[in-house]
Amino acid sequence: MGFTIGGIREMRSGSRRRGRTAGAAAVAEYTGLRGWAVVPGTRAAAGVCSCGDGGCAAPGAHPLDFSLEVPAGATLRAATDAWAEVPGASLLLPVGRAFDVLDVAEAPGRRALVRMERMGLPLGPVTVTPDGRTQFFVAPGAAAQLPGLLYRMGWDDADLDLRALGAGTFVTAPPSDLGGLGPVRWLRPPPESTVAPPHARLLLGTLAYICHRL
């Protein structure tokens, strides 16, 4: 027995039940405790997206259906019931509402995180993806402000592997798989209590410096 999302068949019913339970628990945590909305996303296997589009530009990394979003503040029961309707879906977080994301390569991202922790800078959650990226959650507005912030810091002409994700984009949330490559993991988990993410300008100097050095 198994289930299907858009044509990709997942076997082993025991694994399916465990994955579904873990997914529902994570959704409930994100919506109820963190105040983040969650959107069910596609999955991928061997580079083929469950949406069925052979030319999909983001295999396993885009929403299944925007109408199925579980809103921020949803109760445990509501989140669990909603996720039961989309077994096997990945967890996507809409960017640009509660947070924006600074996305950098994994090596400089890890070094920057260690440096910023030693400096005592305020930090939000940080994830690492299986395709070698680190993603720093920062206050909304970073994507629009990034060019100006880099200019004022003197890094606007530097060749930096650094970008900001804002409204209209999504990030895959732990413990979901990203595009069939493996799970996204927390490098720095969200705090126990709801805390507003830091402003991008507090982190950019360190990120830009280390990105430039590597």
mmCIF file of C-alpha atoms in Angstrom:
data_model
loop_
_atom_site.group_PDB
_atom_site.id
_atom_site.type_symbol
_atom_site.label_atom_id
_atom_site.label_comp_id
_atom_site.label_asym_id
_atom_site.label_seq_id
_atom_site.Cartn_x
_atom_site.Cartn_y
_atom_site.Cartn_z
ATOM 1 C CA MET A 1 0.000 0.000 0.000
ATOM 2 C CA GLY A 2 1.117 3.568 -0.566
ATOM 3 C CA PHE A 3 -0.099 7.019 -1.457
ATOM 4 C CA THR A 4 0.389 9.314 -4.389
ATOM 5 C CA ILE A 5 1.020 13.034 -4.701
ATOM 6 C CA GLY A 6 0.777 14.144 -8.299
ATOM 7 C CA GLY A 7 2.101 10.856 -9.625
ATOM 8 C CA ILE A 8 5.030 10.090 -7.288
ATOM 9 C CA ARG A 9 4.251 6.955 -5.333
ATOM 10 C CA GLU A 10 5.581 6.587 -1.778
ATOM 11 C CA MET A 11 5.826 3.036 -0.433
ATOM 12 C CA ARG A 12 6.142 1.560 3.079
ATOM 13 C CA SER A 13 2.980 2.438 4.975
ATOM 14 C CA GLY A 14 4.830 2.522 8.325
ATOM 15 C CA SER A 15 7.221 5.189 7.062
ATOM 16 C CA ARG A 16 4.282 7.005 5.559
ATOM 17 C CA ARG A 17 2.450 7.164 8.884
ATOM 18 C CA ARG A 18 5.558 8.346 10.738
ATOM 19 C CA GLY A 19 6.254 10.994 8.106
ATOM 20 C CA ARG A 20 2.660 12.177 8.158
ATOM 21 C CA THR A 21 2.692 12.475 11.958
ATOM 22 C CA ALA A 22 6.000 14.357 11.941
ATOM 23 C CA GLY A 23 4.760 16.648 9.179
ATOM 24 C CA ALA A 24 1.528 17.466 11.005
ATOM 25 C CA ALA A 25 3.409 18.137 14.249
ATOM 26 C CA ALA A 26 5.804 20.496 12.465
ATOM 27 C CA VAL A 27 2.911 22.316 10.789
ATOM 28 C CA ALA A 28 1.192 22.755 14.153
ATOM 29 C CA GLU A 29 4.415 24.094 15.676
ATOM 30 C CA TYR A 30 5.022 26.561 12.859
ATOM 31 C CA THR A 31 1.457 27.889 12.719
ATOM 32 C CA GLY A 32 0.552 27.788 16.397
ATOM 33 C CA LEU A 33 3.837 28.475 18.182
ATOM 34 C CA ARG A 34 5.859 30.426 15.608
ATOM 35 C CA GLY A 35 3.017 32.341 13.967
ATOM 36 C CA TRP A 36 4.088 31.260 10.465
ATOM 37 C CA ALA A 37 1.743 30.148 7.709
ATOM 38 C CA VAL A 38 2.526 26.835 6.002
ATOM 39 C CA VAL A 39 1.748 25.883 2.408
ATOM 40 C CA PRO A 40 1.792 22.241 1.228
ATOM 41 C CA GLY A 41 4.452 21.743 -1.419
ATOM 42 C CA THR A 42 5.365 19.270 -4.112
ATOM 43 C CA ARG A 43 7.914 16.480 -3.753
ATOM 44 C CA ALA A 44 10.513 15.222 -6.224
ATOM 45 C CA ALA A 45 12.253 11.943 -6.972
ATOM 46 C CA ALA A 46 15.124 11.493 -9.409
ATOM 47 C CA GLY A 47 14.645 15.071 -10.535
ATOM 48 C CA VAL A 48 10.974 14.552 -11.437
ATOM 49 C CA CYS A 49 8.461 16.823 -9.728
ATOM 50 C CA SER A 50 5.232 15.441 -8.345
ATOM 51 C CA CYS A 51 3.343 18.210 -10.187
ATOM 52 C CA GLY A 52 3.720 16.149 -13.355
ATOM 53 C CA ASP A 53 5.301 18.950 -15.403
ATOM 54 C CA GLY A 54 8.349 17.522 -17.170
ATOM 55 C CA GLY A 55 9.772 21.035 -17.515
ATOM 56 C CA CYS A 56 9.124 22.111 -13.905
ATOM 57 C CA ALA A 57 11.514 24.902 -12.970
ATOM 58 C CA ALA A 58 11.540 24.028 -9.258
ATOM 59 C CA PRO A 59 11.070 20.261 -8.856
ATOM 60 C CA GLY A 60 9.795 19.447 -5.390
ATOM 61 C CA ALA A 61 10.030 23.047 -4.216
ATOM 62 C CA HIS A 62 6.830 24.867 -5.114
ATOM 63 C CA PRO A 63 3.285 24.968 -3.680
ATOM 64 C CA LEU A 64 0.763 22.265 -4.465
ATOM 65 C CA ASP A 65 -2.208 24.595 -4.149
ATOM 66 C CA PHE A 66 -2.254 28.060 -2.601
ATOM 67 C CA SER A 67 -5.826 27.526 -1.379
ATOM 68 C CA LEU A 68 -4.594 24.800 0.990
ATOM 69 C CA GLU A 69 -2.447 27.170 3.073
ATOM 70 C CA VAL A 70 -2.598 26.563 6.819
ATOM 71 C CA PRO A 71 -2.737 30.087 8.269
ATOM 72 C CA ALA A 72 -0.604 31.468 11.066
ATOM 73 C CA GLY A 73 -2.303 30.896 14.409
ATOM 74 C CA ALA A 74 -4.045 27.684 13.382
ATOM 75 C CA THR A 75 -4.809 25.374 16.292
ATOM 76 C CA LEU A 76 -3.195 21.963 16.671
ATOM 77 C CA ARG A 77 -6.418 20.267 15.589
ATOM 78 C CA ALA A 78 -6.884 22.538 12.585
ATOM 79 C CA ALA A 79 -3.266 22.092 11.444
ATOM 80 C CA THR A 80 -3.417 18.310 11.875
ATOM 81 C CA ASP A 81 -6.711 18.022 10.010
ATOM 82 C CA ALA A 82 -5.478 20.258 7.187
ATOM 83 C CA TRP A 83 -2.273 18.278 6.702
ATOM 84 C CA ALA A 84 -4.179 14.999 6.653
ATOM 85 C CA GLU A 85 -5.669 16.211 3.359
ATOM 86 C CA VAL A 86 -2.248 16.387 1.674
ATOM 87 C CA PRO A 87 -0.324 13.256 2.760
ATOM 88 C CA GLY A 88 3.310 13.366 1.703
ATOM 89 C CA ALA A 89 3.399 17.088 0.953
ATOM 90 C CA SER A 90 6.496 19.077 1.816
ATOM 91 C CA LEU A 91 6.285 22.045 4.187
ATOM 92 C CA LEU A 92 6.795 25.414 2.537
ATOM 93 C CA LEU A 93 6.970 28.698 4.427
ATOM 94 C CA PRO A 94 5.837 31.845 2.597
ATOM 95 C CA VAL A 95 8.547 34.499 2.785
ATOM 96 C CA GLY A 96 7.828 38.205 3.159
ATOM 97 C CA ARG A 97 5.249 38.010 5.943
ATOM 98 C CA ALA A 98 6.800 37.128 9.311
ATOM 99 C CA PHE A 99 10.318 37.087 7.884
ATOM 100 C CA ASP A 100 12.549 37.491 4.831
ATOM 101 C CA VAL A 101 15.521 35.207 4.188
ATOM 102 C CA LEU A 102 19.202 35.891 3.487
ATOM 103 C CA ASP A 103 20.478 32.999 1.381
ATOM 104 C CA VAL A 104 24.230 32.268 1.162
ATOM 105 C CA ALA A 105 26.455 29.306 0.339
ATOM 106 C CA GLU A 106 26.827 26.818 3.183
ATOM 107 C CA ALA A 107 30.548 27.290 3.944
ATOM 108 C CA PRO A 108 30.480 31.076 4.455
ATOM 109 C CA GLY A 109 27.088 30.799 6.106
ATOM 110 C CA ARG A 110 28.382 28.398 8.749
ATOM 111 C CA ARG A 111 31.465 30.557 9.375
ATOM 112 C CA ALA A 112 29.360 33.680 9.632
ATOM 113 C CA LEU A 113 26.986 32.015 12.076
ATOM 114 C CA VAL A 114 29.840 31.018 14.395
ATOM 115 C CA ARG A 115 31.337 34.505 14.195
ATOM 116 C CA MET A 116 28.024 36.239 14.887
ATOM 117 C CA GLU A 117 27.265 33.973 17.850
ATOM 118 C CA ARG A 118 30.678 34.809 19.329
ATOM 119 C CA MET A 119 29.988 38.509 18.797
ATOM 120 C CA GLY A 120 26.644 38.180 20.558
ATOM 121 C CA LEU A 121 24.665 39.540 17.609
ATOM 122 C CA PRO A 122 20.903 38.935 17.711
ATOM 123 C CA LEU A 123 20.073 36.035 15.418
ATOM 124 C CA GLY A 124 16.960 34.374 14.129
ATOM 125 C CA PRO A 125 16.525 30.822 12.889
ATOM 126 C CA VAL A 126 19.018 29.470 10.341
ATOM 127 C CA THR A 127 18.569 26.440 8.085
ATOM 128 C CA VAL A 128 20.959 24.442 5.919
ATOM 129 C CA THR A 129 19.687 22.869 2.712
ATOM 130 C CA PRO A 130 20.867 19.677 0.984
ATOM 131 C CA ASP A 131 21.960 21.679 -2.060
ATOM 132 C CA GLY A 132 24.545 23.546 0.013
ATOM 133 C CA ARG A 133 22.861 26.775 1.118
ATOM 134 C CA THR A 134 22.358 28.427 4.478
ATOM 135 C CA GLN A 135 19.267 30.543 5.028
ATOM 136 C CA PHE A 136 19.112 33.221 7.733
ATOM 137 C CA PHE A 137 15.615 34.333 8.778
ATOM 138 C CA VAL A 138 15.533 38.121 9.144
ATOM 139 C CA ALA A 139 12.913 40.829 9.534
ATOM 140 C CA PRO A 140 10.548 41.389 6.587
ATOM 141 C CA GLY A 141 11.731 43.970 4.084
ATOM 142 C CA ALA A 142 15.285 42.679 3.683
ATOM 143 C CA ALA A 143 14.797 41.707 0.044
ATOM 144 C CA ALA A 144 13.793 45.238 -0.912
ATOM 145 C CA GLN A 145 16.454 46.834 1.281
ATOM 146 C CA LEU A 146 19.411 44.609 0.362
ATOM 147 C CA PRO A 147 20.837 46.656 -2.556
ATOM 148 C CA GLY A 148 20.757 49.872 -0.531
ATOM 149 C CA LEU A 149 22.201 48.236 2.571
ATOM 150 C CA LEU A 150 25.090 46.729 0.598
ATOM 151 C CA TYR A 151 25.732 50.092 -1.031
ATOM 152 C CA ARG A 152 25.924 51.915 2.294
ATOM 153 C CA MET A 153 28.260 49.232 3.660
ATOM 154 C CA GLY A 154 30.500 49.418 0.597
ATOM 155 C CA TRP A 155 29.820 45.875 -0.586
ATOM 156 C CA ASP A 156 27.607 46.703 -3.558
ATOM 157 C CA ASP A 157 30.406 46.113 -6.099
ATOM 158 C CA ALA A 158 31.695 42.914 -4.482
ATOM 159 C CA ASP A 159 31.086 39.552 -6.115
ATOM 160 C CA LEU A 160 29.033 38.049 -3.300
ATOM 161 C CA ASP A 161 27.106 34.773 -3.360
ATOM 162 C CA LEU A 162 24.408 36.406 -1.270
ATOM 163 C CA ARG A 163 20.769 37.063 -2.071
ATOM 164 C CA ALA A 164 17.627 38.010 -0.213
ATOM 165 C CA LEU A 165 14.293 36.243 -0.607
ATOM 166 C CA GLY A 166 11.141 38.270 -0.065
ATOM 167 C CA ALA A 167 7.426 38.317 -0.752
ATOM 168 C CA GLY A 168 6.227 35.846 -3.353
ATOM 169 C CA THR A 169 8.912 33.255 -2.594
ATOM 170 C CA PHE A 170 8.898 30.142 -0.411
ATOM 171 C CA VAL A 171 11.475 28.200 1.559
ATOM 172 C CA THR A 172 11.286 24.500 2.369
ATOM 173 C CA ALA A 173 11.065 24.000 6.125
ATOM 174 C CA PRO A 174 12.532 21.209 8.254
ATOM 175 C CA PRO A 175 11.998 18.297 8.315
ATOM 176 C CA SER A 176 10.894 18.291 4.675
ATOM 177 C CA ASP A 177 12.949 16.988 1.774
ATOM 178 C CA LEU A 178 14.092 19.556 -0.794
ATOM 179 C CA GLY A 179 13.709 18.462 -4.397
ATOM 180 C CA GLY A 180 14.577 14.842 -3.679
ATOM 181 C CA LEU A 181 18.066 15.804 -2.446
ATOM 182 C CA GLY A 182 17.518 15.237 1.262
ATOM 183 C CA PRO A 183 16.019 17.021 4.262
ATOM 184 C CA VAL A 184 16.369 20.661 5.187
ATOM 185 C CA ARG A 185 17.793 20.970 8.721
ATOM 186 C CA TRP A 186 18.029 23.654 11.383
ATOM 187 C CA LEU A 187 21.510 25.017 12.032
ATOM 188 C CA ARG A 188 19.979 27.348 14.579
ATOM 189 C CA PRO A 189 16.444 26.339 15.577
ATOM 190 C CA PRO A 190 13.709 28.872 16.249
ATOM 191 C CA PRO A 191 13.685 30.065 19.866
ATOM 192 C CA GLU A 192 11.294 28.513 22.358
ATOM 193 C CA SER A 193 9.208 31.686 22.494
ATOM 194 C CA THR A 194 8.055 33.881 19.642
ATOM 195 C CA VAL A 195 10.767 36.452 18.952
ATOM 196 C CA ALA A 196 10.852 38.892 16.045
ATOM 197 C CA PRO A 197 13.721 38.093 13.640
ATOM 198 C CA PRO A 198 16.640 40.553 13.529
ATOM 199 C CA HIS A 199 17.000 43.261 10.926
ATOM 200 C CA ALA A 200 19.203 42.325 7.984
ATOM 201 C CA ARG A 201 21.613 45.206 8.550
ATOM 202 C CA LEU A 202 22.736 43.618 11.826
ATOM 203 C CA LEU A 203 24.006 40.540 9.975
ATOM 204 C CA LEU A 204 24.995 41.806 6.551
ATOM 205 C CA GLY A 205 28.429 43.142 7.454
ATOM 206 C CA THR A 206 29.613 39.748 8.736
ATOM 207 C CA LEU A 207 27.943 37.793 5.935
ATOM 208 C CA ALA A 208 29.350 40.054 3.225
ATOM 209 C CA TYR A 209 32.852 40.025 4.727
ATOM 210 C CA ILE A 210 33.035 36.231 4.962
ATOM 211 C CA CYS A 211 31.417 35.689 1.543
ATOM 212 C CA HIS A 212 34.033 38.042 0.072
ATOM 213 C CA ARG A 213 36.919 36.226 1.784
ATOM 214 C CA LEU A 214 36.017 32.779 0.413
#
